[in-house]
GROMACS .gro file of C-alpha atoms in nm:
model
  231
    1UNK     CA    1  12.140  11.184   8.859
    2UNK     CA    2  12.244  11.467   9.090
    3UNK     CA    3  12.011  11.765   9.102
    4UNK     CA    4  12.185  12.100   9.127
    5UNK     CA    5  12.031  12.395   9.305
    6UNK     CA    6  11.974  12.696   9.079
    7UNK     CA    7  11.935  13.049   9.209
    8UNK     CA    8  11.775  13.296   8.969
    9UNK     CA    9  11.934  13.639   8.984
   10UNK     CA   10  11.943  13.967   8.794
   11UNK     CA   11  12.285  13.947   8.631
   12UNK     CA   12  12.421  14.279   8.494
   13UNK     CA   13  12.651  14.296   8.192
   14UNK     CA   14  13.023  14.257   8.257
   15UNK     CA   15  13.107  14.602   8.123
   16UNK     CA   16  12.838  14.816   7.964
   17UNK     CA   17  12.864  15.195   7.941
   18UNK     CA   18  12.486  15.247   7.904
   19UNK     CA   19  12.419  15.041   8.217
   20UNK     CA   20  12.671  15.249   8.412
   21UNK     CA   21  12.540  15.581   8.279
   22UNK     CA   22  12.178  15.503   8.378
   23UNK     CA   23  12.287  15.365   8.714
   24UNK     CA   24  12.489  15.673   8.808
   25UNK     CA   25  12.208  15.905   8.695
   26UNK     CA   26  11.963  15.730   8.928
   27UNK     CA   27  12.214  15.733   9.217
   28UNK     CA   28  12.274  16.107   9.166
   29UNK     CA   29  11.897  16.157   9.180
   30UNK     CA   30  11.875  15.983   9.518
   31UNK     CA   31  12.162  16.191   9.655
   32UNK     CA   32  11.993  16.526   9.583
   33UNK     CA   33  11.816  16.701   9.875
   34UNK     CA   34  11.437  16.716   9.887
   35UNK     CA   35  11.282  16.990   9.673
   36UNK     CA   36  10.904  17.025   9.668
   37UNK     CA   37  10.921  17.201   9.331
   38UNK     CA   38  11.111  16.907   9.181
   39UNK     CA   39  11.001  16.602   9.384
   40UNK     CA   40  11.146  16.258   9.313
   41UNK     CA   41  10.877  15.997   9.252
   42UNK     CA   42  10.965  15.629   9.218
   43UNK     CA   43  10.711  15.391   9.067
   44UNK     CA   44  10.686  15.020   9.000
   45UNK     CA   45  10.411  14.773   8.915
   46UNK     CA   46  10.332  14.403   8.926
   47UNK     CA   47  10.050  14.170   8.819
   48UNK     CA   48   9.841  13.982   9.076
   49UNK     CA   49   9.646  13.662   9.016
   50UNK     CA   50   9.290  13.680   9.150
   51UNK     CA   51   9.148  13.366   9.317
   52UNK     CA   52   8.807  13.274   9.455
   53UNK     CA   53   8.767  13.031   9.745
   54UNK     CA   54   8.576  12.716   9.648
   55UNK     CA   55   8.515  12.601  10.005
   56UNK     CA   56   8.462  12.813  10.313
   57UNK     CA   57   8.774  12.834  10.527
   58UNK     CA   58   8.784  12.722  10.891
   59UNK     CA   59   8.865  13.006  11.135
   60UNK     CA   60   9.177  12.983  11.350
   61UNK     CA   61   9.157  12.868  11.711
   62UNK     CA   62   9.408  12.844  11.995
   63UNK     CA   63   9.488  12.490  11.886
   64UNK     CA   64   9.526  12.530  11.510
   65UNK     CA   65   9.585  12.792  11.243
   66UNK     CA   66   9.320  12.911  10.998
   67UNK     CA   67   9.253  12.631  10.750
   68UNK     CA   68   9.211  12.710  10.382
   69UNK     CA   69   9.132  12.451  10.116
   70UNK     CA   70   9.409  12.415   9.858
   71UNK     CA   71   9.160  12.431   9.569
   72UNK     CA   72   9.055  12.765   9.424
   73UNK     CA   73   8.899  12.919   9.114
   74UNK     CA   74   9.097  13.159   8.895
   75UNK     CA   75   8.931  13.498   8.847
   76UNK     CA   76   9.171  13.672   8.612
   77UNK     CA   77   9.444  13.918   8.702
   78UNK     CA   78   9.487  14.271   8.831
   79UNK     CA   79   9.779  14.512   8.837
   80UNK     CA   80   9.928  14.689   9.138
   81UNK     CA   81  10.098  15.026   9.088
   82UNK     CA   82  10.332  15.148   9.363
   83UNK     CA   83  10.420  15.518   9.387
   84UNK     CA   84  10.662  15.641   9.652
   85UNK     CA   85  10.861  15.951   9.745
   86UNK     CA   86  11.180  15.826   9.913
   87UNK     CA   87  11.266  16.145  10.104
   88UNK     CA   88  10.920  16.245  10.227
   89UNK     CA   89  10.821  15.896  10.340
   90UNK     CA   90  10.503  15.891  10.131
   91UNK     CA   91  10.373  15.602   9.925
   92UNK     CA   92  10.047  15.511   9.753
   93UNK     CA   93   9.922  15.183   9.609
   94UNK     CA   94   9.680  15.181   9.319
   95UNK     CA   95   9.503  14.873   9.181
   96UNK     CA   96   9.383  14.857   8.822
   97UNK     CA   97   9.232  14.583   8.608
   98UNK     CA   98   9.529  14.587   8.372
   99UNK     CA   99   9.874  14.741   8.319
  100UNK     CA  100   9.864  14.908   7.978
  101UNK     CA  101  10.032  15.233   7.872
  102UNK     CA  102   9.698  15.411   7.909
  103UNK     CA  103   9.653  15.281   8.265
  104UNK     CA  104   9.996  15.415   8.357
  105UNK     CA  105   9.928  15.751   8.192
  106UNK     CA  106   9.596  15.788   8.376
  107UNK     CA  107   9.763  15.722   8.712
  108UNK     CA  108  10.041  15.968   8.637
  109UNK     CA  109   9.791  16.235   8.526
  110UNK     CA  110   9.602  16.191   8.851
  111UNK     CA  111   9.917  16.257   9.055
  112UNK     CA  112  10.030  16.551   8.841
  113UNK     CA  113   9.695  16.725   8.882
  114UNK     CA  114   9.650  16.654   9.255
  115UNK     CA  115   9.954  16.586   9.475
  116UNK     CA  116  10.199  16.750   9.234
  117UNK     CA  117   9.981  17.025   9.091
  118UNK     CA  118  10.218  17.292   9.233
  119UNK     CA  119  10.542  17.118   9.133
  120UNK     CA  120  10.734  17.260   8.840
  121UNK     CA  121  10.858  16.920   8.732
  122UNK     CA  122  10.838  16.567   8.874
  123UNK     CA  123  11.149  16.349   8.854
  124UNK     CA  124  11.015  15.999   8.780
  125UNK     CA  125  11.235  15.698   8.856
  126UNK     CA  126  11.095  15.388   8.687
  127UNK     CA  127  11.196  15.067   8.512
  128UNK     CA  128  11.284  15.066   8.145
  129UNK     CA  129  10.951  14.929   8.018
  130UNK     CA  130  10.760  15.010   7.700
  131UNK     CA  131  10.460  15.125   7.906
  132UNK     CA  132  10.650  15.404   8.084
  133UNK     CA  133  10.690  15.637   7.789
  134UNK     CA  134  10.586  15.988   7.687
  135UNK     CA  135  10.373  15.853   7.403
  136UNK     CA  136  10.143  15.687   7.659
  137UNK     CA  137   9.996  16.028   7.743
  138UNK     CA  138   9.904  16.086   7.379
  139UNK     CA  139   9.716  15.755   7.376
  140UNK     CA  140   9.521  15.853   7.686
  141UNK     CA  141   9.457  16.228   7.639
  142UNK     CA  142   9.414  16.492   7.367
  143UNK     CA  143   9.746  16.622   7.232
  144UNK     CA  144   9.729  16.958   7.409
  145UNK     CA  145   9.676  16.802   7.750
  146UNK     CA  146   9.926  16.523   7.682
  147UNK     CA  147  10.197  16.776   7.597
  148UNK     CA  148  10.126  16.979   7.912
  149UNK     CA  149  10.173  16.663   8.122
  150UNK     CA  150  10.488  16.552   7.942
  151UNK     CA  151  10.648  16.893   8.000
  152UNK     CA  152  10.621  16.837   8.374
  153UNK     CA  153  10.794  16.498   8.382
  154UNK     CA  154  11.163  16.414   8.372
  155UNK     CA  155  11.241  16.043   8.342
  156UNK     CA  156  11.527  15.874   8.526
  157UNK     CA  157  11.495  15.516   8.408
  158UNK     CA  158  11.686  15.236   8.575
  159UNK     CA  159  11.913  15.038   8.340
  160UNK     CA  160  11.810  14.700   8.203
  161UNK     CA  161  11.900  14.431   8.459
  162UNK     CA  162  11.920  14.710   8.717
  163UNK     CA  163  11.565  14.730   8.851
  164UNK     CA  164  11.706  14.688   9.205
  165UNK     CA  165  11.797  15.058   9.181
  166UNK     CA  166  11.427  15.148   9.188
  167UNK     CA  167  11.324  15.225   9.547
  168UNK     CA  168  10.959  15.162   9.455
  169UNK     CA  169  11.053  14.799   9.383
  170UNK     CA  170  11.161  14.762   9.747
  171UNK     CA  171  10.838  14.921   9.869
  172UNK     CA  172  10.635  14.696   9.642
  173UNK     CA  173  10.818  14.389   9.770
  174UNK     CA  174  10.750  14.490  10.132
  175UNK     CA  175  10.382  14.556  10.064
  176UNK     CA  176  10.345  14.224   9.883
  177UNK     CA  177  10.495  14.027  10.172
  178UNK     CA  178  10.292  14.208  10.437
  179UNK     CA  179   9.960  14.245  10.256
  180UNK     CA  180   9.920  14.010   9.959
  181UNK     CA  181  10.131  13.695   9.995
  182UNK     CA  182   9.937  13.397  10.129
  183UNK     CA  183   9.598  13.559  10.074
  184UNK     CA  184   9.335  13.512   9.806
  185UNK     CA  185   9.148  13.802   9.648
  186UNK     CA  186   8.861  13.721   9.413
  187UNK     CA  187   8.830  14.074   9.271
  188UNK     CA  188   9.002  14.410   9.265
  189UNK     CA  189   8.765  14.555   9.524
  190UNK     CA  190   8.904  14.375   9.835
  191UNK     CA  191   9.258  14.396   9.696
  192UNK     CA  192   9.217  14.772   9.655
  193UNK     CA  193   9.081  14.809  10.008
  194UNK     CA  194   9.361  14.608  10.168
  195UNK     CA  195   9.646  14.776   9.982
  196UNK     CA  196   9.498  15.119  10.053
  197UNK     CA  197   9.488  15.035  10.424
  198UNK     CA  198   9.852  14.921  10.406
  199UNK     CA  199   9.973  15.244  10.245
  200UNK     CA  200   9.771  15.455  10.489
  201UNK     CA  201   9.928  15.275  10.784
  202UNK     CA  202  10.278  15.301  10.635
  203UNK     CA  203  10.236  15.673  10.572
  204UNK     CA  204  10.137  15.730  10.935
  205UNK     CA  205  10.481  15.601  11.033
  206UNK     CA  206  10.642  15.845  10.786
  207UNK     CA  207  10.923  15.607  10.698
  208UNK     CA  208  11.164  15.788  10.471
  209UNK     CA  209  11.421  15.589  10.275
  210UNK     CA  210  11.783  15.630  10.385
  211UNK     CA  211  11.952  15.525  10.060
  212UNK     CA  212  12.319  15.461  10.142
  213UNK     CA  213  12.450  15.339   9.805
  214UNK     CA  214  12.624  15.636   9.639
  215UNK     CA  215  12.801  15.683   9.306
  216UNK     CA  216  13.142  15.650   9.470
  217UNK     CA  217  13.032  15.324   9.633
  218UNK     CA  218  12.922  15.190   9.295
  219UNK     CA  219  13.257  15.279   9.137
  220UNK     CA  220  13.441  15.093   9.412
  221UNK     CA  221  13.216  14.792   9.474
  222UNK     CA  222  13.099  14.739   9.115
  223UNK     CA  223  13.430  14.820   8.952
  224UNK     CA  224  13.406  14.518   8.719
  225UNK     CA  225  13.098  14.666   8.553
  226UNK     CA  226  13.284  14.974   8.434
  227UNK     CA  227  13.446  14.968   8.090
  228UNK     CA  228  13.825  14.962   8.094
  229UNK     CA  229  13.962  15.282   7.943
  230UNK     CA  230  14.273  15.238   7.732
  231UNK     CA  231  14.522  15.519   7.778
   0.00000   0.00000   0.00000
Protein backbone atom coordinates (compact mmCIF):
# COMPACT_ATOMS: atom_id res chain seq x y z
CA UNK A 1 0.00 0.00 0.00
CA UNK A 2 1.41 3.37 -1.04
CA UNK A 3 1.67 5.98 1.69
CA UNK A 4 0.85 9.50 0.58
CA UNK A 5 2.46 12.54 2.14
CA UNK A 6 -0.03 14.90 3.79
CA UNK A 7 0.71 18.55 4.48
CA UNK A 8 -1.53 20.22 7.04
CA UNK A 9 -2.42 23.78 6.11
CA UNK A 10 -4.80 26.57 7.09
CA UNK A 11 -7.25 26.47 4.20
CA UNK A 12 -9.48 29.57 3.85
CA UNK A 13 -13.00 29.40 2.43
CA UNK A 14 -13.36 29.65 -1.34
CA UNK A 15 -15.44 32.81 -1.18
CA UNK A 16 -16.56 34.20 2.16
CA UNK A 17 -17.50 37.85 2.65
CA UNK A 18 -16.89 37.78 6.44
CA UNK A 19 -13.40 36.37 5.94
CA UNK A 20 -12.60 39.12 3.43
CA UNK A 21 -14.06 41.89 5.61
CA UNK A 22 -11.99 40.87 8.67
CA UNK A 23 -8.87 40.38 6.55
CA UNK A 24 -9.07 43.83 4.96
CA UNK A 25 -9.75 45.48 8.33
CA UNK A 26 -6.57 43.95 9.77
CA UNK A 27 -4.55 44.92 6.68
CA UNK A 28 -5.82 48.51 6.91
CA UNK A 29 -4.74 48.53 10.55
CA UNK A 30 -1.18 47.54 9.62
CA UNK A 31 -1.04 50.22 6.93
CA UNK A 32 -1.82 53.09 9.32
CA UNK A 33 1.14 55.17 10.61
CA UNK A 34 2.28 54.85 14.21
CA UNK A 35 0.22 56.85 16.71
CA UNK A 36 1.16 56.69 20.39
CA UNK A 37 -2.37 57.70 21.37
CA UNK A 38 -3.82 54.78 19.40
CA UNK A 39 -1.07 52.11 19.39
CA UNK A 40 -1.56 48.82 17.56
CA UNK A 41 -0.95 45.81 19.80
CA UNK A 42 -0.89 42.29 18.38
CA UNK A 43 -1.22 39.34 20.74
CA UNK A 44 -1.15 35.57 20.46
CA UNK A 45 -0.78 32.63 22.84
CA UNK A 46 0.18 28.97 22.90
CA UNK A 47 0.34 26.12 25.43
CA UNK A 48 3.67 24.58 26.44
CA UNK A 49 4.19 21.09 27.86
CA UNK A 50 6.41 21.09 30.95
CA UNK A 51 8.92 18.22 31.33
CA UNK A 52 11.32 17.18 34.07
CA UNK A 53 14.59 15.39 33.28
CA UNK A 54 14.73 11.88 34.77
CA UNK A 55 18.47 11.44 34.26
CA UNK A 56 21.18 14.08 34.40
CA UNK A 57 22.30 15.14 30.94
CA UNK A 58 25.90 14.84 29.75
CA UNK A 59 27.51 18.21 28.88
CA UNK A 60 28.71 18.85 25.34
CA UNK A 61 32.38 18.48 24.44
CA UNK A 62 34.40 19.18 21.31
CA UNK A 63 33.75 15.62 20.17
CA UNK A 64 30.02 15.26 20.80
CA UNK A 65 26.90 17.31 21.38
CA UNK A 66 25.11 17.60 24.71
CA UNK A 67 23.42 14.27 25.46
CA UNK A 68 19.92 14.20 26.91
CA UNK A 69 18.07 11.03 27.84
CA UNK A 70 14.92 10.50 25.78
CA UNK A 71 12.85 9.71 28.89
CA UNK A 72 11.20 12.50 30.85
CA UNK A 73 8.45 13.14 33.38
CA UNK A 74 5.41 15.26 32.47
CA UNK A 75 4.84 18.22 34.79
CA UNK A 76 1.66 19.72 33.39
CA UNK A 77 1.34 22.65 31.02
CA UNK A 78 1.84 26.40 30.93
CA UNK A 79 0.68 29.13 28.58
CA UNK A 80 2.81 31.67 26.74
CA UNK A 81 1.30 35.05 25.86
CA UNK A 82 3.05 37.12 23.17
CA UNK A 83 2.40 40.86 22.95
CA UNK A 84 4.02 42.93 20.21
CA UNK A 85 3.83 46.39 18.66
CA UNK A 86 4.75 45.95 14.97
CA UNK A 87 5.77 49.55 14.27
CA UNK A 88 7.72 50.34 17.44
CA UNK A 89 9.66 47.07 17.47
CA UNK A 90 8.57 46.16 21.00
CA UNK A 91 7.47 42.76 22.22
CA UNK A 92 6.90 41.09 25.58
CA UNK A 93 6.45 37.44 26.53
CA UNK A 94 4.37 36.50 29.55
CA UNK A 95 4.09 32.99 31.02
CA UNK A 96 1.06 31.92 33.01
CA UNK A 97 -0.09 28.62 34.48
CA UNK A 98 -3.15 28.54 32.24
CA UNK A 99 -4.87 30.36 29.37
CA UNK A 100 -8.35 31.25 30.61
CA UNK A 101 -10.37 34.39 29.86
CA UNK A 102 -9.39 35.76 33.27
CA UNK A 103 -5.68 35.20 32.58
CA UNK A 104 -5.99 37.13 29.34
CA UNK A 105 -7.93 39.96 31.00
CA UNK A 106 -5.33 40.27 33.77
CA UNK A 107 -2.51 40.56 31.24
CA UNK A 108 -4.40 43.15 29.22
CA UNK A 109 -5.22 45.17 32.36
CA UNK A 110 -1.54 45.19 33.28
CA UNK A 111 -0.60 46.67 29.89
CA UNK A 112 -3.44 49.20 29.88
CA UNK A 113 -2.41 50.55 33.28
CA UNK A 114 1.36 50.59 32.67
CA UNK A 115 2.71 50.79 29.11
CA UNK A 116 -0.53 52.18 27.67
CA UNK A 117 -1.74 54.27 30.59
CA UNK A 118 -1.50 57.46 28.47
CA UNK A 119 -3.05 55.98 25.31
CA UNK A 120 -6.60 56.99 24.47
CA UNK A 121 -7.39 53.63 22.94
CA UNK A 122 -5.39 50.48 22.14
CA UNK A 123 -6.07 48.73 18.83
CA UNK A 124 -5.80 45.02 19.65
CA UNK A 125 -5.19 42.54 16.82
CA UNK A 126 -5.87 39.00 18.01
CA UNK A 127 -7.26 35.65 16.90
CA UNK A 128 -10.97 34.98 16.96
CA UNK A 129 -11.01 32.95 20.20
CA UNK A 130 -13.63 32.81 22.94
CA UNK A 131 -11.05 33.97 25.50
CA UNK A 132 -10.37 37.30 23.76
CA UNK A 133 -13.66 38.98 24.53
CA UNK A 134 -14.94 42.03 26.41
CA UNK A 135 -16.80 39.84 28.89
CA UNK A 136 -13.46 38.48 30.15
CA UNK A 137 -12.84 41.78 31.96
CA UNK A 138 -16.12 41.44 33.84
CA UNK A 139 -15.07 37.99 35.04
CA UNK A 140 -11.76 39.34 36.31
CA UNK A 141 -12.67 42.78 37.71
CA UNK A 142 -15.57 44.71 39.27
CA UNK A 143 -17.99 46.11 36.68
CA UNK A 144 -16.83 49.73 37.02
CA UNK A 145 -13.20 48.87 36.40
CA UNK A 146 -14.06 46.34 33.68
CA UNK A 147 -16.04 48.97 31.77
CA UNK A 148 -13.21 51.51 32.03
CA UNK A 149 -10.82 48.96 30.50
CA UNK A 150 -13.21 47.90 27.73
CA UNK A 151 -13.68 51.54 26.69
CA UNK A 152 -9.97 51.75 25.93
CA UNK A 153 -9.81 48.71 23.65
CA UNK A 154 -10.78 48.36 20.00
CA UNK A 155 -10.65 44.80 18.66
CA UNK A 156 -9.42 43.93 15.17
CA UNK A 157 -9.84 40.17 15.12
CA UNK A 158 -8.31 38.06 12.39
CA UNK A 159 -10.82 35.94 10.44
CA UNK A 160 -11.26 32.24 11.14
CA UNK A 161 -8.63 30.30 9.17
CA UNK A 162 -6.72 33.56 8.86
CA UNK A 163 -4.50 33.58 11.94
CA UNK A 164 -1.47 34.11 9.64
CA UNK A 165 -2.58 37.76 9.51
CA UNK A 166 -1.64 38.17 13.17
CA UNK A 167 1.91 39.54 13.42
CA UNK A 168 2.15 38.26 17.01
CA UNK A 169 1.83 34.72 15.63
CA UNK A 170 5.03 35.27 13.63
CA UNK A 171 6.81 36.65 16.70
CA UNK A 172 5.61 33.73 18.78
CA UNK A 173 6.84 31.26 16.17
CA UNK A 174 10.28 32.91 16.10
CA UNK A 175 10.54 32.94 19.90
CA UNK A 176 9.49 29.29 20.09
CA UNK A 177 12.15 28.18 17.59
CA UNK A 178 14.91 30.23 19.21
CA UNK A 179 14.06 29.78 22.87
CA UNK A 180 11.75 26.82 23.57
CA UNK A 181 12.04 24.12 20.89
CA UNK A 182 14.36 21.27 21.86
CA UNK A 183 14.50 22.28 25.52
CA UNK A 184 12.77 20.91 28.61
CA UNK A 185 11.31 23.15 31.30
CA UNK A 186 10.02 21.50 34.46
CA UNK A 187 8.16 24.57 35.75
CA UNK A 188 7.05 28.04 34.73
CA UNK A 189 9.91 29.68 36.62
CA UNK A 190 12.77 28.77 34.21
CA UNK A 191 10.44 29.15 31.22
CA UNK A 192 9.53 32.64 32.38
CA UNK A 193 13.19 33.58 32.88
CA UNK A 194 14.27 32.33 29.45
CA UNK A 195 11.43 33.93 27.51
CA UNK A 196 11.93 37.22 29.36
CA UNK A 197 15.61 37.18 28.39
CA UNK A 198 14.63 36.50 24.77
CA UNK A 199 12.22 39.45 24.59
CA UNK A 200 14.73 41.75 26.30
CA UNK A 201 17.39 40.84 23.75
CA UNK A 202 14.96 41.22 20.84
CA UNK A 203 13.85 44.64 22.07
CA UNK A 204 17.47 45.83 22.21
CA UNK A 205 17.66 45.24 18.47
CA UNK A 206 14.46 47.29 17.98
CA UNK A 207 13.25 45.15 15.10
CA UNK A 208 10.14 46.74 13.68
CA UNK A 209 7.90 44.74 11.36
CA UNK A 210 7.87 45.84 7.72
CA UNK A 211 4.51 44.35 6.72
CA UNK A 212 4.38 44.39 2.91
CA UNK A 213 1.04 42.66 2.26
CA UNK A 214 -1.52 45.41 1.56
CA UNK A 215 -5.25 45.38 0.78
CA UNK A 216 -4.58 45.86 -2.93
CA UNK A 217 -2.18 42.90 -2.88
CA UNK A 218 -4.85 40.75 -1.24
CA UNK A 219 -7.42 41.71 -3.88
CA UNK A 220 -5.02 40.73 -6.64
CA UNK A 221 -3.29 37.65 -5.20
CA UNK A 222 -6.27 36.23 -3.30
CA UNK A 223 -8.87 37.09 -5.90
CA UNK A 224 -10.49 33.65 -5.65
CA UNK A 225 -11.46 34.33 -2.04
CA UNK A 226 -13.62 37.30 -2.95
CA UNK A 227 -17.32 36.73 -3.66
CA UNK A 228 -18.32 37.17 -7.30
CA UNK A 229 -20.67 40.13 -7.65
CA UNK A 230 -23.45 39.66 -10.16
CA UNK A 231 -24.19 42.79 -12.14
